mmCIF file of C-alpha atoms and ligand atoms in Angstrom:
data_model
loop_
_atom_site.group_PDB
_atom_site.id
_atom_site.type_symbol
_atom_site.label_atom_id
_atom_site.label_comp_id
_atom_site.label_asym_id
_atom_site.label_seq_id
_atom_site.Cartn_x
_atom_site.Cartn_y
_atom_site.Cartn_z
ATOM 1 C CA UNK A 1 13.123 18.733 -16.230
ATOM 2 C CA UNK A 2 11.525 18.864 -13.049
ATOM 3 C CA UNK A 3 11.478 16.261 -10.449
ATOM 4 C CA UNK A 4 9.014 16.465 -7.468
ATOM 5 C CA UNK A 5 9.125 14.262 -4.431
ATOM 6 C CA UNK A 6 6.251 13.023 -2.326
ATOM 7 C CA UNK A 7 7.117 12.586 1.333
ATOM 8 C CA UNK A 8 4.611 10.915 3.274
ATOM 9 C CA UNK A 9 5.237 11.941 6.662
ATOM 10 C CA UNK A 10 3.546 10.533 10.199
ATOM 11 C CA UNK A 11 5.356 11.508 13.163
ATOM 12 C CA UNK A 12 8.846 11.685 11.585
ATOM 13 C CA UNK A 13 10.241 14.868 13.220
ATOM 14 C CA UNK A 14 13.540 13.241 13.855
ATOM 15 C CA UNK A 15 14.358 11.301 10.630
ATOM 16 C CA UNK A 16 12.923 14.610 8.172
ATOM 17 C CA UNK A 17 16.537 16.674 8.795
ATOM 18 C CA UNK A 18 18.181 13.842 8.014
ATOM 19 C CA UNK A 19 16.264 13.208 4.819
ATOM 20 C CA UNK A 20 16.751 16.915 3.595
ATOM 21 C CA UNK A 21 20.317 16.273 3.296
ATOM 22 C CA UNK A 22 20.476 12.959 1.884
ATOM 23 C CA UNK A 23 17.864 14.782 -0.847
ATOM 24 C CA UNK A 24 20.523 18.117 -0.838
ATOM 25 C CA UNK A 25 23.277 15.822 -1.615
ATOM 26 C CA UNK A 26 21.744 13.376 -4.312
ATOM 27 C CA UNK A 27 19.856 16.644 -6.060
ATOM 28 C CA UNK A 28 23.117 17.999 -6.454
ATOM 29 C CA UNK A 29 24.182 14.504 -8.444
ATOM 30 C CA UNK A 30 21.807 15.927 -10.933
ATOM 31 C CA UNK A 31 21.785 19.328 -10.880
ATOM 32 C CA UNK A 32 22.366 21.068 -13.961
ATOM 33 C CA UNK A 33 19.800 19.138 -15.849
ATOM 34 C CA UNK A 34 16.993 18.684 -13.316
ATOM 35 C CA UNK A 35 15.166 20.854 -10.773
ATOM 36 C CA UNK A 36 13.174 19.894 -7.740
ATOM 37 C CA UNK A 37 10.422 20.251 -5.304
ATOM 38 C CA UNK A 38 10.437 18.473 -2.077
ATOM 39 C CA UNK A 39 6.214 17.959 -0.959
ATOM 40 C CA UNK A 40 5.873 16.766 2.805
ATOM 41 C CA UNK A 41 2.535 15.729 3.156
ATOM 42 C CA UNK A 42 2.017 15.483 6.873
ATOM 43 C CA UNK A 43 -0.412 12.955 7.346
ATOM 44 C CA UNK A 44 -1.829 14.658 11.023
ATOM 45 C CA UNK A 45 1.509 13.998 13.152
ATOM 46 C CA UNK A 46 1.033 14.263 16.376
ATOM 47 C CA UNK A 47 4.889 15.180 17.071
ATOM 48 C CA UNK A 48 6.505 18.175 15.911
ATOM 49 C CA UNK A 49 6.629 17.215 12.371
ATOM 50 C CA UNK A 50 5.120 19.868 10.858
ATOM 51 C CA UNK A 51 7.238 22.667 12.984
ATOM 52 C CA UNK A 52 10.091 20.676 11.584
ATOM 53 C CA UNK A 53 8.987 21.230 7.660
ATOM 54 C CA UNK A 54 7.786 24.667 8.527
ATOM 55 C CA UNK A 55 11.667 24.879 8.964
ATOM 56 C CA UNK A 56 12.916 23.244 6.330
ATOM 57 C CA UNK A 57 10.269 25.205 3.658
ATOM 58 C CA UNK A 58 11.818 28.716 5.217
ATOM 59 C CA UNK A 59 15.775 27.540 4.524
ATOM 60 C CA UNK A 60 14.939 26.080 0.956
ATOM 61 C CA UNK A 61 12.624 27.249 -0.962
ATOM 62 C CA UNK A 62 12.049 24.092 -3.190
ATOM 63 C CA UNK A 63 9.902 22.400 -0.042
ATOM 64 C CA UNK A 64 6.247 22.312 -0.558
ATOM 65 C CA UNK A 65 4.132 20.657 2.255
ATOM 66 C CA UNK A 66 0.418 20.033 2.916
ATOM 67 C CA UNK A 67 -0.837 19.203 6.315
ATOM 68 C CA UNK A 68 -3.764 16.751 6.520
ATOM 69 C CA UNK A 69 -6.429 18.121 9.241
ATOM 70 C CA UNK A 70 -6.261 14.287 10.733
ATOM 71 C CA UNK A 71 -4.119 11.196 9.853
ATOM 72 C CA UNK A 72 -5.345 9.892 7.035
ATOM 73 C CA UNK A 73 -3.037 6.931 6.176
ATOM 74 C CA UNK A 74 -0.179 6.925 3.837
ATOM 75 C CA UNK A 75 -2.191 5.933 0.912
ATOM 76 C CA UNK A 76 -4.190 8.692 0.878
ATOM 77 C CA UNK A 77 -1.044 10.458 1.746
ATOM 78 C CA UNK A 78 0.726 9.065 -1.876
ATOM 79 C CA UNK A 79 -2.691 10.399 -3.410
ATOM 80 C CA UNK A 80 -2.470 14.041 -2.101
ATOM 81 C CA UNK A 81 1.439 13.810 -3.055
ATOM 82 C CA UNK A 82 0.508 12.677 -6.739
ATOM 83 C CA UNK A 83 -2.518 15.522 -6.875
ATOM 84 C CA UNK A 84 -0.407 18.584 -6.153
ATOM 85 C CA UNK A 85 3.222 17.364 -7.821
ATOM 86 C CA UNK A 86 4.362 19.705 -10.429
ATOM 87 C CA UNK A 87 7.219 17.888 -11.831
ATOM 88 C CA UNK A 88 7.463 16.462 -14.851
ATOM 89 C CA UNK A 89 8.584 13.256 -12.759
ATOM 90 C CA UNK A 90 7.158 12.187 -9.809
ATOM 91 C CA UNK A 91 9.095 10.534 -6.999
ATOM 92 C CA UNK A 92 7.424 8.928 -3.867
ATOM 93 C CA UNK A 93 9.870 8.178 -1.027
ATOM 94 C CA UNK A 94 9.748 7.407 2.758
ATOM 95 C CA UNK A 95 10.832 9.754 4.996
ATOM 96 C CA UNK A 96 12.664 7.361 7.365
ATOM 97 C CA UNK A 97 15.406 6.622 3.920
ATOM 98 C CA UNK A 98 14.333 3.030 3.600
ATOM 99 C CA UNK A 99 14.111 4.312 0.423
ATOM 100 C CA UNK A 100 17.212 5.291 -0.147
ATOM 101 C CA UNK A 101 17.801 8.447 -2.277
ATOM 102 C CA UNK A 102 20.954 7.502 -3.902
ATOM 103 C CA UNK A 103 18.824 5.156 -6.313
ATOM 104 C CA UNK A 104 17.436 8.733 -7.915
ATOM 105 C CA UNK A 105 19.772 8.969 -10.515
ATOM 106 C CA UNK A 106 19.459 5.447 -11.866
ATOM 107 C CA UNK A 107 16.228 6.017 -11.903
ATOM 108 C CA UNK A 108 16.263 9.027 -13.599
ATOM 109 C CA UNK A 109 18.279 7.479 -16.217
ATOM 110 C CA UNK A 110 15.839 4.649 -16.417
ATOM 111 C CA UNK A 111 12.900 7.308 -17.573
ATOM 112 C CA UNK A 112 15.040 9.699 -19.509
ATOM 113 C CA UNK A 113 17.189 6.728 -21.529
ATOM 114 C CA UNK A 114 15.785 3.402 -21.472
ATOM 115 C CA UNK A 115 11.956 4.270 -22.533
ATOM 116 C CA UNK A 116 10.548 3.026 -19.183
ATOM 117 C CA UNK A 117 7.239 4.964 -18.020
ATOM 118 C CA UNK A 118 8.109 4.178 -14.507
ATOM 119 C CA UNK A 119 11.072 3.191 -12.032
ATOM 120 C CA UNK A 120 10.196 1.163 -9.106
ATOM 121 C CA UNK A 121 12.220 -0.972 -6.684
ATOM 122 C CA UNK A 122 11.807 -3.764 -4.668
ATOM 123 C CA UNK A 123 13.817 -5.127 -1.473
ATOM 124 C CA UNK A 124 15.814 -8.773 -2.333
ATOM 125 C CA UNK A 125 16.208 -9.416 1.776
ATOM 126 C CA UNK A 126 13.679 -8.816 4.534
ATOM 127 C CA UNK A 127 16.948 -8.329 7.019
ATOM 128 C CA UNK A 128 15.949 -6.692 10.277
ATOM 129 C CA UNK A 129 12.502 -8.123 10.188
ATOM 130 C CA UNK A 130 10.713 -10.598 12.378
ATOM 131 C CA UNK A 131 10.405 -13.810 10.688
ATOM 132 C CA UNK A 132 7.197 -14.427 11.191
ATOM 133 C CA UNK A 133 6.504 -11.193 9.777
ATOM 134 C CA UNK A 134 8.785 -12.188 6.375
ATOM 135 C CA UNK A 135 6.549 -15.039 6.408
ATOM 136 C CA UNK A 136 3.423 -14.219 5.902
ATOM 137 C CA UNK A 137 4.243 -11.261 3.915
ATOM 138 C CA UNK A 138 5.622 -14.164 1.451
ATOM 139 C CA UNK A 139 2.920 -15.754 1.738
ATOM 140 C CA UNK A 140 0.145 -12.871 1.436
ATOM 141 C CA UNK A 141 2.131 -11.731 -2.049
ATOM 142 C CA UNK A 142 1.851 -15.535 -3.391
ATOM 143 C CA UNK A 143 -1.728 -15.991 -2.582
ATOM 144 C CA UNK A 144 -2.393 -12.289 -4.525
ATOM 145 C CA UNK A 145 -1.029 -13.391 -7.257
ATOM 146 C CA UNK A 146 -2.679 -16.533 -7.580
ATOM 147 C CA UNK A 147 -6.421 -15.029 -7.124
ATOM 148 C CA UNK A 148 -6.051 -11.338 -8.830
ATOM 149 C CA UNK A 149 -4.901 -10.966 -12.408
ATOM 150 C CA UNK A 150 -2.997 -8.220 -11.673
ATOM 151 C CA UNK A 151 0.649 -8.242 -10.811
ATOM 152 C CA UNK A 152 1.783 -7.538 -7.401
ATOM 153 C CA UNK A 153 5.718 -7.865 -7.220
ATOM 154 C CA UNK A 154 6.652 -9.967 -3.403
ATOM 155 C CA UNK A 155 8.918 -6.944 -2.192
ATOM 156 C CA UNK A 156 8.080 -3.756 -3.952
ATOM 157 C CA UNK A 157 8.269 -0.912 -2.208
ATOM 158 C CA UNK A 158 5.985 2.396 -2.744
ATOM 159 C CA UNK A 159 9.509 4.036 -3.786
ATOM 160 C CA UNK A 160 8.948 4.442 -7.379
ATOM 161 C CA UNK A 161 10.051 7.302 -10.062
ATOM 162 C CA UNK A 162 6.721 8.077 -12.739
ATOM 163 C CA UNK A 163 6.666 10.009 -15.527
ATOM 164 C CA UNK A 164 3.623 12.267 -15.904
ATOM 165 C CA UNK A 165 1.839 9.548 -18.094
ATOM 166 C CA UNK A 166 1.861 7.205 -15.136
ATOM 167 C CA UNK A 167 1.227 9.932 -12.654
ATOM 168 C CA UNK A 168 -1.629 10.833 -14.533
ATOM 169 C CA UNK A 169 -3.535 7.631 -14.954
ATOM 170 C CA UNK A 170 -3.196 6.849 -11.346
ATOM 171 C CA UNK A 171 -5.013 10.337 -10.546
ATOM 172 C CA UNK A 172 -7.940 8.843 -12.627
ATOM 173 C CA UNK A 173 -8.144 5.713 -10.219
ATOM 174 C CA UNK A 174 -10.108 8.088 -7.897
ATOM 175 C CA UNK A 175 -11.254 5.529 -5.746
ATOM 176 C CA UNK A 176 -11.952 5.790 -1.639
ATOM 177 C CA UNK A 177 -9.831 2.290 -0.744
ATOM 178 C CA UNK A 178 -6.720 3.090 -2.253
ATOM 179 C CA UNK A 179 -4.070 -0.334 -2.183
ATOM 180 C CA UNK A 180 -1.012 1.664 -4.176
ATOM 181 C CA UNK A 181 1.081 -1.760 -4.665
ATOM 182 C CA UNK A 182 -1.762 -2.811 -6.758
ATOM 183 C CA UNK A 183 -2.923 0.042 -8.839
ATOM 184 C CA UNK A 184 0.766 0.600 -9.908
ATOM 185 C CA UNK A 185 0.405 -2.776 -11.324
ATOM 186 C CA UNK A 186 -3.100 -1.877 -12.624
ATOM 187 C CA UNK A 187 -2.145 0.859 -14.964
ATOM 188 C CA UNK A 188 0.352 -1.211 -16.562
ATOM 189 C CA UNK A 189 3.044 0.655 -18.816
ATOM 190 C CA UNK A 190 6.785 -0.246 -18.805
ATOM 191 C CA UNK A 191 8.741 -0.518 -14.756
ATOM 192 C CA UNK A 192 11.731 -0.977 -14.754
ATOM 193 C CA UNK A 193 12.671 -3.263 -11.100
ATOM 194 C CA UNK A 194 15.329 -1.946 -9.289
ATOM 195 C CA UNK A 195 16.430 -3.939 -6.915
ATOM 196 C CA UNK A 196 18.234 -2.898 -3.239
ATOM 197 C CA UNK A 197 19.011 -4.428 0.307
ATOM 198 C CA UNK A 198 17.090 -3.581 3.075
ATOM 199 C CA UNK A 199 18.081 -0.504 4.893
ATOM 200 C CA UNK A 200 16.544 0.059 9.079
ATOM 201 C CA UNK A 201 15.036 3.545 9.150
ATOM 202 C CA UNK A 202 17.152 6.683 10.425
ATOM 203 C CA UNK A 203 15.096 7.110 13.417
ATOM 204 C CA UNK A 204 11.545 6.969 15.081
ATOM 205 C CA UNK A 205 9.835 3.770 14.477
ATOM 206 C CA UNK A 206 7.384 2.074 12.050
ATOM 207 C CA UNK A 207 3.936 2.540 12.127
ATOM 208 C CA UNK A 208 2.934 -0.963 11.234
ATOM 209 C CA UNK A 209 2.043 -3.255 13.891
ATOM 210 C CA UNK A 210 1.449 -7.102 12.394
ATOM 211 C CA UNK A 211 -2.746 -6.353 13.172
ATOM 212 C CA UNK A 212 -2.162 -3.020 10.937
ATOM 213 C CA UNK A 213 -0.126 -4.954 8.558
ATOM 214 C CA UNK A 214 -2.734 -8.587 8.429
ATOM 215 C CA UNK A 215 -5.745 -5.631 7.824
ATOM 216 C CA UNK A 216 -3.805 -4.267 5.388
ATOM 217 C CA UNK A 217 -3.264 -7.344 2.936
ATOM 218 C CA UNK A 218 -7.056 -7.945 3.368
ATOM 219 C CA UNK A 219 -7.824 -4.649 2.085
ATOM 220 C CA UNK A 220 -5.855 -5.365 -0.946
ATOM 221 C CA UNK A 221 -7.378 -8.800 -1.273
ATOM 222 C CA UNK A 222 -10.427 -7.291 -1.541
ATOM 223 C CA UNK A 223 -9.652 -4.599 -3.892
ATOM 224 C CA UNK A 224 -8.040 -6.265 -6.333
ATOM 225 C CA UNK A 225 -9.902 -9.963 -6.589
ATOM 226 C CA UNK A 226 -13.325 -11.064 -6.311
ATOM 227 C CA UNK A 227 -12.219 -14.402 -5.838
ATOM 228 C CA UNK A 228 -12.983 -14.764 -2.227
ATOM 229 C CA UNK A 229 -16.636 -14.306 -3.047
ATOM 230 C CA UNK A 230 -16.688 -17.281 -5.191
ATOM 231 C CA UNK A 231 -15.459 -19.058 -2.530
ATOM 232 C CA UNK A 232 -18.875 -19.059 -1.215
ATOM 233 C CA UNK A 233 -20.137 -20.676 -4.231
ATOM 234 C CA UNK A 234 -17.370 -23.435 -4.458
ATOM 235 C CA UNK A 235 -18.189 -24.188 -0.169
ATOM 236 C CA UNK A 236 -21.746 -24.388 -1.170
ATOM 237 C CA UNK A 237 -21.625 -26.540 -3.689
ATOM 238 C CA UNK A 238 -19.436 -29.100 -2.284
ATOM 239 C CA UNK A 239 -21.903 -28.808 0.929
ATOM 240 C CA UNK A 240 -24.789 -30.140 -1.423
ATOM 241 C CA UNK A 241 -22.745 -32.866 -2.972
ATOM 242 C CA UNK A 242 -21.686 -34.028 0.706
ATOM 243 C CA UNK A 243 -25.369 -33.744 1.855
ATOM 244 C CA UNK A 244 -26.517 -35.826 -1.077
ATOM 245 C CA UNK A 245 -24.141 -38.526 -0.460
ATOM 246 C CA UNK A 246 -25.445 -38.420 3.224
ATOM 247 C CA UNK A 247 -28.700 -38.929 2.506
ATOM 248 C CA UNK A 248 -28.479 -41.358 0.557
ATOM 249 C CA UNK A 249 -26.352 -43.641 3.075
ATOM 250 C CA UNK A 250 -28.737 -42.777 5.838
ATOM 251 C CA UNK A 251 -31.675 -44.282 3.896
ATOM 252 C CA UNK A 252 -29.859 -47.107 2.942
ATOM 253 C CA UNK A 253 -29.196 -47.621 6.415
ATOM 254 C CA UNK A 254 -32.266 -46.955 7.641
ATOM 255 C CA UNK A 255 -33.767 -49.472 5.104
ATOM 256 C CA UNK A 256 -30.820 -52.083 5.910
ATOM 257 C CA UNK A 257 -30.289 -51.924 9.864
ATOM 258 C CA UNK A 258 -33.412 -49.395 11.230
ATOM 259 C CA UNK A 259 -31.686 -47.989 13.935
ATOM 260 C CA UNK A 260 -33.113 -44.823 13.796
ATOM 261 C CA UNK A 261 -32.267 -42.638 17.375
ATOM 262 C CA UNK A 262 -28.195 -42.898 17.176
ATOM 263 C CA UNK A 263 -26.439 -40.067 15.759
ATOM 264 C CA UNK A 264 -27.258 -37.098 17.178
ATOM 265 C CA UNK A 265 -23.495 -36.330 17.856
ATOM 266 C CA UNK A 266 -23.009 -36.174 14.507
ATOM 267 C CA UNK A 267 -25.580 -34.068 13.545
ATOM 268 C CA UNK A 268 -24.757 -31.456 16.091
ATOM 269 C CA UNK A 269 -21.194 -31.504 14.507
ATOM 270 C CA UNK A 270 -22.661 -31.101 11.110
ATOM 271 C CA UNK A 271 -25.076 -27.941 12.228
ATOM 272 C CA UNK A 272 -22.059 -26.507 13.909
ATOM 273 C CA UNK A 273 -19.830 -26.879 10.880
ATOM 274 C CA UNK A 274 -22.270 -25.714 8.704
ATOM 275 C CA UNK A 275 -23.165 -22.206 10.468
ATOM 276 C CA UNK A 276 -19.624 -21.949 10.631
ATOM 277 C CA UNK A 277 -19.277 -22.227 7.101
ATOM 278 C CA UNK A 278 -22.248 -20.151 6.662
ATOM 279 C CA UNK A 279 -21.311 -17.073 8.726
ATOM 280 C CA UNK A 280 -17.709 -17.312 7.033
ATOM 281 C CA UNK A 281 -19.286 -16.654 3.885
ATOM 282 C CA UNK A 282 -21.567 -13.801 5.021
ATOM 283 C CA UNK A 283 -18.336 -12.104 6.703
ATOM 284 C CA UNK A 284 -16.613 -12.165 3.134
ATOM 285 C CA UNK A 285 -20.178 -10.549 1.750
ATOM 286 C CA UNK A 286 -19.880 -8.257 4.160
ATOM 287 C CA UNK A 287 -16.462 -7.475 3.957
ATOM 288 C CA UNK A 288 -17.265 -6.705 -0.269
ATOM 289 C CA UNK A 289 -19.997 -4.496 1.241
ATOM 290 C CA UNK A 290 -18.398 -2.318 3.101
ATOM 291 C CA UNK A 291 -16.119 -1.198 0.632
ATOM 292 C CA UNK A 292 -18.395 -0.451 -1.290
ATOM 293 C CA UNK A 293 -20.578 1.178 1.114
ATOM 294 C CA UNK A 294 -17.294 3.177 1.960
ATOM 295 C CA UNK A 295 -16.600 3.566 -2.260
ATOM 296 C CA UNK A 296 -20.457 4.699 -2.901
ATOM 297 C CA UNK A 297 -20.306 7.828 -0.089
ATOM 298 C CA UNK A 298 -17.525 9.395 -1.992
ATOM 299 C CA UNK A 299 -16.015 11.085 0.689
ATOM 300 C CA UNK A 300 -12.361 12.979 0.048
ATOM 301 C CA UNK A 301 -9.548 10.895 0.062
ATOM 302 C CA UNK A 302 -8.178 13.265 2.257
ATOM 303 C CA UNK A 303 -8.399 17.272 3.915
ATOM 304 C CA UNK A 304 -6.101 19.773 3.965
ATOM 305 C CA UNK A 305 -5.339 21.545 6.878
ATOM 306 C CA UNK A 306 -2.718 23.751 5.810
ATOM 307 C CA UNK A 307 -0.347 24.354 3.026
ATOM 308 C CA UNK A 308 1.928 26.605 1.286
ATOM 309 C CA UNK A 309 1.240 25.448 -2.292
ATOM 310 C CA UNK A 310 -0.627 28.197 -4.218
ATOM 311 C CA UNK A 311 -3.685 27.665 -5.977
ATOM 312 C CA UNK A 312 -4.002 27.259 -9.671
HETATM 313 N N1 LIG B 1 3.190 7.097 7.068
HETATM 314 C C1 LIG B 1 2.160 7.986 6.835
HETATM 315 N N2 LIG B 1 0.954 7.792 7.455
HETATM 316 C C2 LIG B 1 0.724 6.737 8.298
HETATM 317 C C3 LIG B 1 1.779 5.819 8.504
HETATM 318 C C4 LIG B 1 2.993 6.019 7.879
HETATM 319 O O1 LIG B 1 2.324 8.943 6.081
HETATM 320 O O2 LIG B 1 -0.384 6.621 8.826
HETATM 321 C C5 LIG B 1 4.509 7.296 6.413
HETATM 322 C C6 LIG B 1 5.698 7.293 7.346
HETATM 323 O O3 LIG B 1 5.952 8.563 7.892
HETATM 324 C C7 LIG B 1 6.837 6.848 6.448
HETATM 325 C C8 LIG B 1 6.138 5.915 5.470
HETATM 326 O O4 LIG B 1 4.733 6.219 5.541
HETATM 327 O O5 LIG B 1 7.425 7.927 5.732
HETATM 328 C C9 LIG B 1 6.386 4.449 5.781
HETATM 329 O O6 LIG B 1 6.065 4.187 7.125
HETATM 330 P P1 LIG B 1 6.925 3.215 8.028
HETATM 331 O O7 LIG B 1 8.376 3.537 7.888
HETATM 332 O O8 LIG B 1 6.352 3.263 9.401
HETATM 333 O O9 LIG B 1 6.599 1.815 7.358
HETATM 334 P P2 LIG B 1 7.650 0.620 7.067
HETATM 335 O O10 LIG B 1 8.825 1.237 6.370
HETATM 336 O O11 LIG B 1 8.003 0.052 8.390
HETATM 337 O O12 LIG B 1 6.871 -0.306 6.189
HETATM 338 MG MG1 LIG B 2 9.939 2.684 7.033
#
């Protein structure tokens, strides 16, 4: 049995020695049975990351890397992890251990001796969080699953153990705008939820502003439900009832009283409201659009700019 694990890295030169020995020390757990690889993928640091895993890949020869020629994001980072794995088992972990290693072996024992397909976890507390950040993030995970019919667990983290079954039907989701906390839902098979308190990272700091993060959940909205464009349909349709039921009281009014200058306030409010309503809608079409737009150029998820992974 071999396990590999993806390491998406993006300027982590401080917290990657760290991570190498929490990885020594739980590999060790399970020696005798398993073997592993350790794949950086540095998504284009701009620190001395990849000096760092130059390092670690001369003192141990189970560390693989791949250097992206530009930061590409971590998704694409998870893809490039998934392509090039070797194990029989795939692991994808954080560098900063938020993910904390010492779940590996329950995991392991999840795949091997319970029959799941795949181990994934999921944080019970948001401690060490802004609030308002816990907030929404509650509330983006709610609305998701309300409007897409597929699962998206509130607190799952990308840390997840996969058999090769799993690994292999995510490689076949080839697409551009990759939203991993979705397609592991998509491909279905059995997860089994392990659940852990939140850990603060090791060092450096996370990459996720609350913009990066509110861009992020609308990226996922889009890939995974259609249901915003409807809600151009719904808007226009209750416009038309509304404008019925107008037009009928202003003839009635017209017919009853015949005061026919007053109003114009109103109607200004109305045309306002209205191209509101209508640019709203045209921002969601375009939104849909440009995904697609991105999906249709089929441009590589991501380029390597270096790597000591030999060709097959
Ligand atoms: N990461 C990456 N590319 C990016 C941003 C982040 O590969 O553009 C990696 C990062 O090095 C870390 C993981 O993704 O290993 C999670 O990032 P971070 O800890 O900043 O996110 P948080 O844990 O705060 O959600
Ligand atoms: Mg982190």
């Amino acid at each position: 049995m071999k396990i590999s694990i993806v390491v998406p890295c993006y300027n982590e030169e401080v917290a990657l020695v760290f991570f190498q020995k929490e990885i020594d020390r739980v590999s060790q757990e399970l020696m005798p049975d398993v073997t592993f690889e350790i794949l950086y993928i540095d998504d284009g640091s701009k620190d001395n990351t990849l000096q760092e895993i130059h390092h670690l890949a001369e003192q141990d020869k189970r560390v693989k890397y791949i250097s992206f020629s530009r930061n590409f994001g971590k998704e694409a980072a998870i893809y490039a992890g998934l392509k090039n794995a070797s194990g029989d088992l795939v692991a994808i972990m954080d560098a900063d251990l938020q993910d904390p290693p010492a779940l590996l072996p329950e995991m392991y024992h999840a795949i091997m001796e319970e029959g799941y397909d795949s181990a994934a976890t999921r944080r019970v507390d948001r401690k060490g969080e802004p609030p308002v950040r816990s907030f929404f993030a509650r509330k983006f995970y709610k609305l998701m699953n309300n409007i897409s019919n597929t699962d998206i667990v509130d607190g799952a983290r990308d840390y997840r153990l996969m058999n090769r079954k799993f690994v292999n039907a995510l490689l076949e989701l080839g697409e551009y705008n990759r939203f991993s906390k979705g397609l592991f839902g998509w491909v279905g098979f059995k997860t089994k939820w392990i659940e852990f308190e939140n850990v603060e990272r090791v060092a450096g700091e996370t990459k996720w502003s609350f913009w990066k993060l509110f861009r992020y959940s609308i990226e996922g909205i889009v890939a995974f439900s259609t249901a915003p464009l409807a809600l151009a349909a719904v808007l226009g349709v209750i416009m038309c009832i509304l404008g019925a039921i107008a037009i009928v009281f202003i003839v009635v009014r017209q017919l009853a009283f015949g005061n026919a200058v007053a109003g114009w306030a109103s109607l200004a409010c109305i045309i306002l409201f209205l191209g509101g309503v209508q640019l709203l809608c045209l921002g969601i079409l375009g939104s849909y659009m440009s995904k697609t737009y991105l999906e249709v150029k089929n441009r590589p998820i991501y380029i390597c700019g270096e790597t000591n992974i030999e060709k097959k």
